[in-house]
XYZ file of C-alpha atoms in Angstrom:
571
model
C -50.488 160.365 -207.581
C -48.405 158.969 -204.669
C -46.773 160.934 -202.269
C -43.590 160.828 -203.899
C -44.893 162.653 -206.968
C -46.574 165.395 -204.599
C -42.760 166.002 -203.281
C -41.260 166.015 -206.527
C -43.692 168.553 -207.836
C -42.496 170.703 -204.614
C -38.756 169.801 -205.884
C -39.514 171.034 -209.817
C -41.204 174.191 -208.505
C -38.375 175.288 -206.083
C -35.374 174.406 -209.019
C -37.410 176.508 -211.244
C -37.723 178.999 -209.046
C -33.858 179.536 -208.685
C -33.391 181.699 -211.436
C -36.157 184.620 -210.191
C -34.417 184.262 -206.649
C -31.223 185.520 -208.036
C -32.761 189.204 -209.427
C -31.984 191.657 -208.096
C -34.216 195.013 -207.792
C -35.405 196.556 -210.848
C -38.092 198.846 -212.234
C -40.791 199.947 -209.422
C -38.266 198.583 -206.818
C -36.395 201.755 -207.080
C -39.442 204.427 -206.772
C -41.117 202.066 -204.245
C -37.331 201.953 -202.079
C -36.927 206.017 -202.559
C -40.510 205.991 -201.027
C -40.139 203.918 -197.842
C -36.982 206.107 -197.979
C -38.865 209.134 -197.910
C -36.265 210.729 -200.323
C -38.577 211.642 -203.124
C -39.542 215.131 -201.362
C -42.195 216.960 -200.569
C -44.847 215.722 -198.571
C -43.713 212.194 -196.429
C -45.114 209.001 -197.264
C -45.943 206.617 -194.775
C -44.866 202.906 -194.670
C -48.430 201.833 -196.415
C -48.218 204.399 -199.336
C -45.727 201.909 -201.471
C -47.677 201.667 -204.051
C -49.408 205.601 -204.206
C -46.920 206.816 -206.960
C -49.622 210.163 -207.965
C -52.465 211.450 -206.106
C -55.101 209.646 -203.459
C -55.768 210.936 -200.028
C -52.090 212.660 -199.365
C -52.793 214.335 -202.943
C -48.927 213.234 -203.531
C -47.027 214.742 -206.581
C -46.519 212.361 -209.619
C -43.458 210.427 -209.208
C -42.754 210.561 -212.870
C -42.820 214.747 -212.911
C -39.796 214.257 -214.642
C -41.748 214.163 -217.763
C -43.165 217.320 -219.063
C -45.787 215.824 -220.952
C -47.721 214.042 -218.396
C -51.062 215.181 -217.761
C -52.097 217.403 -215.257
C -55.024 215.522 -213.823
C -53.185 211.982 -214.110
C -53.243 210.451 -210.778
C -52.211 206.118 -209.687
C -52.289 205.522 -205.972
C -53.336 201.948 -205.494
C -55.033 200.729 -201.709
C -52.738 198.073 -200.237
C -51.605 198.413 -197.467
C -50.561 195.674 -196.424
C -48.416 195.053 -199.472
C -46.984 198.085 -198.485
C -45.630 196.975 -195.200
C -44.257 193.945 -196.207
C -42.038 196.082 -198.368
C -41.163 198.299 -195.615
C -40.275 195.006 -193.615
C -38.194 194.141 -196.460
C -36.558 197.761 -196.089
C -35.824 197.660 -192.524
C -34.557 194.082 -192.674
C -32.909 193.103 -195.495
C -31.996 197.349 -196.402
C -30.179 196.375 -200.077
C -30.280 192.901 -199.927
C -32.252 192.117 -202.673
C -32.829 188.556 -201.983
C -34.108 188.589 -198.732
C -37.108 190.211 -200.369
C -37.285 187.604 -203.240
C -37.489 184.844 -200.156
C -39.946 186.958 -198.336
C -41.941 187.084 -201.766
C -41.321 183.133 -202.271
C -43.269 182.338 -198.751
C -46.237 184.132 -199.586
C -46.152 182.312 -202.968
C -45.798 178.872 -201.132
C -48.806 179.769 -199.433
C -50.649 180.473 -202.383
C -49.667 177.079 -203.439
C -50.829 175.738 -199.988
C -53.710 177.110 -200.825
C -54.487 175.886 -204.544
C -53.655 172.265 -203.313
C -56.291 172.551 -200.605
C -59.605 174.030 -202.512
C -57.872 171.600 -204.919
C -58.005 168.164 -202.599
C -61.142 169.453 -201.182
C -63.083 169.622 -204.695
C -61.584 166.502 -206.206
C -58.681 164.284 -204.644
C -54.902 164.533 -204.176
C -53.846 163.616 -207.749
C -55.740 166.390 -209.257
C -54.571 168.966 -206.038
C -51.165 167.835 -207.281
C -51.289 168.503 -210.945
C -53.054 171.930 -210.105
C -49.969 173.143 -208.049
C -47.828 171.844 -210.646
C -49.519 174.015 -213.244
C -49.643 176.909 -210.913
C -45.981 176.625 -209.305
C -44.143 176.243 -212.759
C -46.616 178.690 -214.800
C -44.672 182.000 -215.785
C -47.498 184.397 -214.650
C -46.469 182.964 -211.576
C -42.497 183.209 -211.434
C -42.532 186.918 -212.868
C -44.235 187.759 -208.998
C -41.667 185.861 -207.384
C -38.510 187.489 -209.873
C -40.104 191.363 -209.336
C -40.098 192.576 -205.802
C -43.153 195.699 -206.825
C -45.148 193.063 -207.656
C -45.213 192.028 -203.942
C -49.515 193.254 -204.242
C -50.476 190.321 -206.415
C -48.626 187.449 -204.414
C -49.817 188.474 -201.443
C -53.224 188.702 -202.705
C -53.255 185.994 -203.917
C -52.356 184.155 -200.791
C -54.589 185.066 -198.726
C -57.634 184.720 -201.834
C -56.581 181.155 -202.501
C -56.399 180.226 -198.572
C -59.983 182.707 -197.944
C -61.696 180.510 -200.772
C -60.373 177.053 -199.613
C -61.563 177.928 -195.974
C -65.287 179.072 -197.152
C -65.568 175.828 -200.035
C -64.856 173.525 -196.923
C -67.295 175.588 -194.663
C -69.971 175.393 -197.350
C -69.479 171.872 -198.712
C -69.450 171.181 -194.659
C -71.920 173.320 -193.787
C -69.848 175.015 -191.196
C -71.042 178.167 -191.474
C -68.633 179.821 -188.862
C -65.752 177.835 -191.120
C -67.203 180.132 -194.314
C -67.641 183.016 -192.152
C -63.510 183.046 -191.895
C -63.238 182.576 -195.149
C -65.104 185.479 -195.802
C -62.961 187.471 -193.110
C -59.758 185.935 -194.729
C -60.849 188.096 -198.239
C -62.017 190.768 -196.728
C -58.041 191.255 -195.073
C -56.695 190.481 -198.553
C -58.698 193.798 -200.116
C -56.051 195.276 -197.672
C -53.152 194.090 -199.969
C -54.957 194.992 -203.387
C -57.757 195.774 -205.031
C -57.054 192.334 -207.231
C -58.847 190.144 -204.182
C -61.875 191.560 -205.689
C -61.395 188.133 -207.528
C -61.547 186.142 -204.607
C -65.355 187.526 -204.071
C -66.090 186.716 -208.189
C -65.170 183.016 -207.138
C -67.190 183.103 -203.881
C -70.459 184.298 -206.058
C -69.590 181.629 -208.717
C -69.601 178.639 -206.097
C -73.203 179.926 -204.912
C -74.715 180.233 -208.103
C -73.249 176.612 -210.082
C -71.608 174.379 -207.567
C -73.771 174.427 -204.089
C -76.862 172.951 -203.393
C -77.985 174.479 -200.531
C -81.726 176.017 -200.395
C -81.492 178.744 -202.201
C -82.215 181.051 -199.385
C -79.117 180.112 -197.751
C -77.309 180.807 -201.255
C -78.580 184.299 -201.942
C -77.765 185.186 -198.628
C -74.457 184.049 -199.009
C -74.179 186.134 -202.044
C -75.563 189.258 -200.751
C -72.917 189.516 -197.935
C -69.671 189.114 -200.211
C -71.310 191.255 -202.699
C -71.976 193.871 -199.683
C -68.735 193.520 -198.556
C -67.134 194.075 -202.079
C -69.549 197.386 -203.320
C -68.395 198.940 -199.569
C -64.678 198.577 -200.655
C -65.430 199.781 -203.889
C -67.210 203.230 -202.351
C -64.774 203.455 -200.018
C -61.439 203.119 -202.963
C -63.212 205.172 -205.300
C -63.964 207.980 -202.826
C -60.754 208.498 -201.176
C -58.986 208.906 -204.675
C -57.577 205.724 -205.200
C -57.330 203.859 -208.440
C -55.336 204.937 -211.878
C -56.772 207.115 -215.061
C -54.515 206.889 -217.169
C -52.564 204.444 -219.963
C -52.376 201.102 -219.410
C -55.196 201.266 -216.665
C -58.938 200.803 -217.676
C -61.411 202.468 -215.694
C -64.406 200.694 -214.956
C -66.556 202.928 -213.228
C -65.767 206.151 -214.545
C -65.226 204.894 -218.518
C -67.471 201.677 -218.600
C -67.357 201.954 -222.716
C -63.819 202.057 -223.170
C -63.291 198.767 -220.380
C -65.869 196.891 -222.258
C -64.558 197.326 -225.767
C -61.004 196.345 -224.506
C -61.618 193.785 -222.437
C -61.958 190.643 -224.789
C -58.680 191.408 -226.690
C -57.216 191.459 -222.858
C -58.697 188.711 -221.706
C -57.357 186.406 -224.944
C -54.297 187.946 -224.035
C -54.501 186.829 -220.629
C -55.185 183.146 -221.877
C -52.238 183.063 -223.797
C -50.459 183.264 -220.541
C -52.538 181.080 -218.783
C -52.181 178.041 -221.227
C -48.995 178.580 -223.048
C -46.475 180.821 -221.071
C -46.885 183.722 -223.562
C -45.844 186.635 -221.603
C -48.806 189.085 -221.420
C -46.904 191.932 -220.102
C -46.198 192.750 -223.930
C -49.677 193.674 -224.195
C -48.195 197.212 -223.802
C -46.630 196.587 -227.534
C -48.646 196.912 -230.109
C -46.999 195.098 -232.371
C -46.928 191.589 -230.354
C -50.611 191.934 -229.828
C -51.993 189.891 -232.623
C -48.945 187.220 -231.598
C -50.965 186.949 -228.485
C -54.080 186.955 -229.518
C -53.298 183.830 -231.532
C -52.066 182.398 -228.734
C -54.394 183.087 -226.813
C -57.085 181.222 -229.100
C -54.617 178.296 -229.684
C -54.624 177.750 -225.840
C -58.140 178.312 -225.261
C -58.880 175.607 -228.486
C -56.733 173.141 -226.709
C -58.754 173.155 -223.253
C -61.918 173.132 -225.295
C -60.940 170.064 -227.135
C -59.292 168.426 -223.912
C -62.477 169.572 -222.073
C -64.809 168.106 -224.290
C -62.237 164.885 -224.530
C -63.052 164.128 -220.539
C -66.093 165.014 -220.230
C -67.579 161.624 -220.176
C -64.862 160.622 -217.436
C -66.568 163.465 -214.488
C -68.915 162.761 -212.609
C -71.683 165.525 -211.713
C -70.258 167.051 -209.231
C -66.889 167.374 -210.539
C -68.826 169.046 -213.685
C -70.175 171.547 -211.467
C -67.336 172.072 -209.665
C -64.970 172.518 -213.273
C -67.693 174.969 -214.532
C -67.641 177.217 -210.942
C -63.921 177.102 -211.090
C -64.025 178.458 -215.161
C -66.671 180.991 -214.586
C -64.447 182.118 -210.884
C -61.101 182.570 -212.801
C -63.112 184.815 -215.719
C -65.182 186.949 -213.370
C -61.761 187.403 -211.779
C -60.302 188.354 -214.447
C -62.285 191.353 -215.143
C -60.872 193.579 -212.458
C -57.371 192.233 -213.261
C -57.513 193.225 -216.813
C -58.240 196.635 -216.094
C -54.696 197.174 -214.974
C -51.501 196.866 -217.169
C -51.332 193.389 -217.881
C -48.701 191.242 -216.949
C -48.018 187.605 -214.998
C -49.129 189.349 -211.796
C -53.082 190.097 -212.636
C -53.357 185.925 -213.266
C -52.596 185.349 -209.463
C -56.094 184.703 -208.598
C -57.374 183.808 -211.762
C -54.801 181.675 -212.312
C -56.436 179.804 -208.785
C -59.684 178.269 -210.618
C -57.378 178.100 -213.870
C -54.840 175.313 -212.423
C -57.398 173.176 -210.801
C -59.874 173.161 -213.344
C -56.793 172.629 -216.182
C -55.457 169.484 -213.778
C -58.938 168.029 -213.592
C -59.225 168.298 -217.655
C -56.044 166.704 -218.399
C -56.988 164.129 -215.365
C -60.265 163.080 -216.993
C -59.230 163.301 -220.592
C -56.436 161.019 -220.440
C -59.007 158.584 -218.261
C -61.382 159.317 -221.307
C -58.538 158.038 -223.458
C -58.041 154.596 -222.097
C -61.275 153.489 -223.343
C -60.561 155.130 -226.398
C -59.097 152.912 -229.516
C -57.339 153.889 -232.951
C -57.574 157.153 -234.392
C -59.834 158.522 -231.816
C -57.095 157.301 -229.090
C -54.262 158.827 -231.473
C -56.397 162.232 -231.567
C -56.883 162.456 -227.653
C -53.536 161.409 -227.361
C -52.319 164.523 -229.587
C -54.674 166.970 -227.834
C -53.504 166.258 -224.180
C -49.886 166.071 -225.008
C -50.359 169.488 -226.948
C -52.455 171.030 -223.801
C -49.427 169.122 -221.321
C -46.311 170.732 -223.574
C -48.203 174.172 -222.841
C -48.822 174.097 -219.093
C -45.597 172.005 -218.418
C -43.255 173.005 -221.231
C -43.716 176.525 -222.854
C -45.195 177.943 -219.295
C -41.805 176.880 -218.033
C -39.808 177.848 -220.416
C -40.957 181.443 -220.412
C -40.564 180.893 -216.946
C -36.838 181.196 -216.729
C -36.373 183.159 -220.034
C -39.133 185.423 -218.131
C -36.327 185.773 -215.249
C -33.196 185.951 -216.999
C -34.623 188.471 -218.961
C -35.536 190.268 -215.576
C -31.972 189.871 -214.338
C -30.409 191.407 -217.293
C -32.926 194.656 -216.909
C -31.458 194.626 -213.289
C -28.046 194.735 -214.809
C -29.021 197.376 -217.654
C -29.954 199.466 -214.375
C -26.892 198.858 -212.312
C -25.147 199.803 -215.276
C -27.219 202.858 -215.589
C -26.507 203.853 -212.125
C -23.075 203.969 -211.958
C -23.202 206.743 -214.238
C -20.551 209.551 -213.335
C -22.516 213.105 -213.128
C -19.302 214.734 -212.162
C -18.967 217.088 -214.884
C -22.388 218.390 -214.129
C -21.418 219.275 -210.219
C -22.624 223.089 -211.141
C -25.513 222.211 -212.483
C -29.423 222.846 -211.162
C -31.049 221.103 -213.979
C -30.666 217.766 -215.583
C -32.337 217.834 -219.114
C -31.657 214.000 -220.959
C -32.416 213.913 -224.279
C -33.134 210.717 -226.689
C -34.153 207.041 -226.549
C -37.647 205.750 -225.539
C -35.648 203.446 -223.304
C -38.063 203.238 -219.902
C -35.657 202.937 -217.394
C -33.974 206.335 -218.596
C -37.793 207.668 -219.040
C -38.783 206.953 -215.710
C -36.130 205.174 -213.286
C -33.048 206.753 -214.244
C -33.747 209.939 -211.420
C -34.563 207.415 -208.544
C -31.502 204.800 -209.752
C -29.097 208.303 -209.719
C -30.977 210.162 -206.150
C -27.575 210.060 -204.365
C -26.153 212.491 -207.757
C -29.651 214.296 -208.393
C -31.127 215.006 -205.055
C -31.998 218.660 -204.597
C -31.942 219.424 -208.049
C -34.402 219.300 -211.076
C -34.878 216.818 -213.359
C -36.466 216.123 -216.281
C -36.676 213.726 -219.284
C -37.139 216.294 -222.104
C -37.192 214.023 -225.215
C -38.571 210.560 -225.213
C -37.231 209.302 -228.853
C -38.542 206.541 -231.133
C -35.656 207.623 -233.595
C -32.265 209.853 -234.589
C -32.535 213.562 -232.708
C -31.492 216.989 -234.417
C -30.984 219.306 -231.718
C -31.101 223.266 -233.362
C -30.011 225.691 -231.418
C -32.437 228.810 -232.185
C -30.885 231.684 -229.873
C -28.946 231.908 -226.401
C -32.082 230.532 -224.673
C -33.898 228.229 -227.403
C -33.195 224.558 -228.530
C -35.524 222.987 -231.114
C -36.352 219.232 -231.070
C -37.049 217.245 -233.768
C -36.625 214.072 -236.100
C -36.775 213.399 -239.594
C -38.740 209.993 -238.930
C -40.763 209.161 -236.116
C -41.427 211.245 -233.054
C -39.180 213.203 -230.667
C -41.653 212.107 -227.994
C -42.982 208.927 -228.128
C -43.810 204.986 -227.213
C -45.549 203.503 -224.092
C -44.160 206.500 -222.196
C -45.643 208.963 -223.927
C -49.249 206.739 -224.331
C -49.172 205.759 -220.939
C -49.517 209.501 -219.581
C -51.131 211.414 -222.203
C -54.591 211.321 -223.571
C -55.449 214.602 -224.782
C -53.856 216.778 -227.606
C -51.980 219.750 -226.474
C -53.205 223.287 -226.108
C -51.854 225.663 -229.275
C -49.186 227.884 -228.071
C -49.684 227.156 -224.417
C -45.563 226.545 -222.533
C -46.132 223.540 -220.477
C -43.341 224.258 -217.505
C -40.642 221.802 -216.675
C -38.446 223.129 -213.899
C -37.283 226.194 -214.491
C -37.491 225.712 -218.275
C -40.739 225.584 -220.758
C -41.706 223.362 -223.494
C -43.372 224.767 -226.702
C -44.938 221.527 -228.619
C -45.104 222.807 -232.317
C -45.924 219.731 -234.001
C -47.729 216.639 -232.485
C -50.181 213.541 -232.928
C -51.602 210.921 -230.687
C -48.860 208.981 -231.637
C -46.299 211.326 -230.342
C -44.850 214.605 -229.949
C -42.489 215.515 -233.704
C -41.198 218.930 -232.940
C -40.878 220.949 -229.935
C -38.900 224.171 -228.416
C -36.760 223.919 -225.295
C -36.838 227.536 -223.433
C -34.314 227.745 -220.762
C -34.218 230.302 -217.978
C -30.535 230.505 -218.469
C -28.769 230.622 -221.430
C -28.630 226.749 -223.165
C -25.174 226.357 -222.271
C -24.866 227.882 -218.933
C -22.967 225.378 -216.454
C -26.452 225.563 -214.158
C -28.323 223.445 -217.500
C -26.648 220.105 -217.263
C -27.973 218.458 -221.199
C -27.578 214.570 -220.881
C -27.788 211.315 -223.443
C -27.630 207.601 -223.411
C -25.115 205.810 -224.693
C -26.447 202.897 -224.340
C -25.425 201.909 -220.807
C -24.861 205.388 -218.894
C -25.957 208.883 -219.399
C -23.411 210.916 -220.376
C -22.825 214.913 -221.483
C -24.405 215.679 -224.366
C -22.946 218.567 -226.989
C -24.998 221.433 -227.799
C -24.534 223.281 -231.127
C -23.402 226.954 -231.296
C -26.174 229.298 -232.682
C -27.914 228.937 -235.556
C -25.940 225.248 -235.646
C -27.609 221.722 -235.420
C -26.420 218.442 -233.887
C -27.550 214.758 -233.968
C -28.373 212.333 -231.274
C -28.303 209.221 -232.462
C -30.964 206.287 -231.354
C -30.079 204.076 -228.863
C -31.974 200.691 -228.164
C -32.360 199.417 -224.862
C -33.704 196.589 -222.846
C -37.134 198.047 -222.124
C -36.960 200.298 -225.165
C -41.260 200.745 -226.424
């Protein structure tokens, strides 16, 4: 490919990147800017804690303790440091500028390109480094790191993983040891910016055991180091507190069962985004799982075939170099799907992935020219299918990926303009309704300047219609007539275990009495209030759909309905 190509490759990637520049913050970003903040209360947090949101060494409260059902134990406080402060830098710099922080996020992901292109040209040649950026710089499990600022962990991971592994392939293929050495050093500073560059030492392992040919001394040696390095990061996370136990995160070396039965439907899912674009981060829906599942085997079919298509075309050594690349990205991906999934656990998978993808397509369609009638027509079919993945769907869900993240952004600006005013009495915010996740969880930290110093608490987490019963001065019951009062990713995300019989589980000043419950939700439930239901210090709020707003509560003996309200992050 001349160098023409190579520069409009560069061009394609920056023009699609465009749209993820222009988001603003959203989710995390407003926890993570409250923390660097320090106006979450209680104990500080430091400038590396971004990303400890429960628990680890400072034993910090939960940052969602707004909702009474979480359980007790239930700790995430993630090990990256570095991540951190390159948050913080965005803080001090760019304050509410949101896209100084998605430029600061775009260099580390041109370096990750740099990166891929160089373990790319070193394995195979400049075409193939070209197509492999390509893949990787217009794939949407790459653009959703660039569009989210929280996701800051994974990009810079993956910089420094992709340059780390480049540096020790040339030392070893060279046999500049000092060269690999620095590579080695390289990944061990990326462990400092998350626990994903465990990856980086999967891919290290994978080039001793299929693609050198050094004695085999030299190779187990090799091996024993990173996977030294690697177990003494591991003892040191695990026994400072750090990791997550809860939801959406598998844990590995406390529940080894559970990771292993989960892991293949994950890892499908995680191919689906690989090949095709399919955004993984629905994972968390239930519904959309067998959607990506198929997917998921579609894509994986289509580099078989493809695969098997070139095969002829390679040469040894680029056989053993496709097969260390394959085996990297899936040993990779092990750690990576033990966390929620989503575009940003690919990062360093998606490194191996895009080179060894680029050299398929590469040496099928070299395969094809010596092909003639319907065996040409079939290759033909098979690499343009594989091609309208990578460079069609993966890019389309690119930008839909990003204009779907700008209109969350909007949803939440919307959200917090809300007008608290006729609460200025109150001591207690109780919001009632909608499984909508930035009321569940954001909606305290997008409203701090209205809420600070008071309580707060997300009392009903609906999947439909409310009836609100007001039992006595102090009591409000909580139910609906279909569904659960309580339920949705929120609700699985934080609670595991059913709730103790007649036991009032405290939120604020007020206590919750679950009377009827399942692991698929909470159905009925009493509200006890300190102060009468309708004293001026209880401040009950709904969503309307944009804002929160007063809700009414019934006179004695009286009910009243809230009525379901979907949202943009409503599961």
């Amino acid at each position: 490919m001349a160098p023409r190509g190579f520069w409009l490759v560069v061009l394609a990637i920056v023009v699609i990147s465009l749209p993820s520049l222009g988001v603003g913050w959203m989710d995390d970003d407003a926890i993570q800017r409250e923390i660097l903040a320090n106006h979450l209360g209680g104990a500080e947090y430091g400038p590396h804690e971004a990303y400890c949101f429960a628990g680890g060494p400072n034993h910090h409260a939960p940052v969602w303790k707004t909702l009474w059902w979480t359980e007790p134990d239930a700790y995430t406080c993630f090990f990256r440091p570095l991540s951190s402060y390159t948050l913080a830098f965005d803080h001090w710099f760019f304050a509410d500028n949101a896209l100084g922080a998605h430029l600061h996020s775009f260099l580390w992901f041109s370096l990750t390109l740099a990166g891929v292109y160089a373990l790319g040209r070193r394995l195979f040649d400049h075409r193939v480094a070209t197509i492999a950026i390509a893949i990787y710089g217009l794939a949407n499990f790459s653009g959703s790191t660039v569009a989210w600022v929280a996701s800051r962990h994974a990009i810079v991971t993956a910089a420094l993983s992709a340059l780390a592994i480049a540096l020790y392939v040339a030392g070893r293929e060279d046999r500049a040891h000092r060269r690999a050495a620095l590579g080695l050093v390289v990944l061990v500073v990326s462990l400092l910016a998350g626990e994903g560059a465990l990856g980086g030492f999967a891919f290290l392992v994978a080039y001793e055991v299929i693609r050198s040919r050094d004695a085999l001394k030299t190779r187990v040696a090799y091996v024993a180091v990173a996977a030294m390095l690697a177990v003494v990061y591991l003892g040191f996370y695990s026994s400072l507190g750090y990791g997550a136990n809860h939801g959406g995160y598998l844990d590995p070396l406390h529940a080894p069962g559970a990771f292993v039965a989960a892991v293949p439907g994950r890892l499908i899912a995680l191919c689906a985004d690989a090949v095709l674009g399919a955004p993984s981060d629905y994972w968390l829906m239930p519904a959309a799982r067998p959607l990506l599942v198929a997917f998921g085997l579609l894509g994986a079919l289509l580099v078989l075939a493809a695969g098997r298509l070139g095969a002829e075309a390679r040469e040894d050594s680029q056989k053993r170099s496709l097969w260390f690349l394959l085996a990297g990205a899936l040993l990779s991906a092990l750690p990576s799907a033990a966390g929620i999934l989503g575009g940003r656990v690919l990062m360093i998978p998606g490194i191996g992935l895009a080179i060894a993808f680029a050299l398929i397509l590469h040496s099928a369609w070299e395969r094809r020219r010596a092909l003639a009638g319907l065996r040409k027509a079939g290759a033909a079919v098979v690499i343009g299918l594989l091609s309208f993945g990578l460079f069609g769907l993966s890019p389309f869900f690119r930008v839909a990926t990003a204009r779907e993240f700008s209109a969350i952004d909007q949803a939440e600006r919307e959200l917090s303009a809300s007008s608290l005013a006729d609460c200025r009495e109150a001591e207690h915010f109780l919001v009632l309704g909608t499984n909508e996740l930035m009321v569940g969880i954001y909606a305290p930290f997008l409203l701090s300047a209205q809420v600070a110093g008071r309580a707060y608490h997300h009392i009903a987490h609906s999947d439909g219609d409310l009836t609100i019963t007001r039992l006595d001065d102090r009591r409000l019951r909580v139910s609906t007539t279909g569904g659960n009062a309580v339920a949705g990713v929120l609700f699985e995300d934080v609670r595991q275990r059913p709730f103790p019989a007649h036991e009032r589980i405290p939120a604020g000043d007020a206590n919750i009495l679950v009377e009827e419950a399942s692991p698929a939700g909470v159905r009925t439930f009493v509200v006890e209030t300190a102060r009468p239901v309708d004293d001026p210090a209880n401040c009950w709020l709904r969503f309307d759909g944009k804002q929160l707003v007063r809700a009414d509560i019934p006179e004695i003996g009286a009910s009243a309905a809230i009525l379901y309200v979907l949202g943009p992050m409503s599961y």
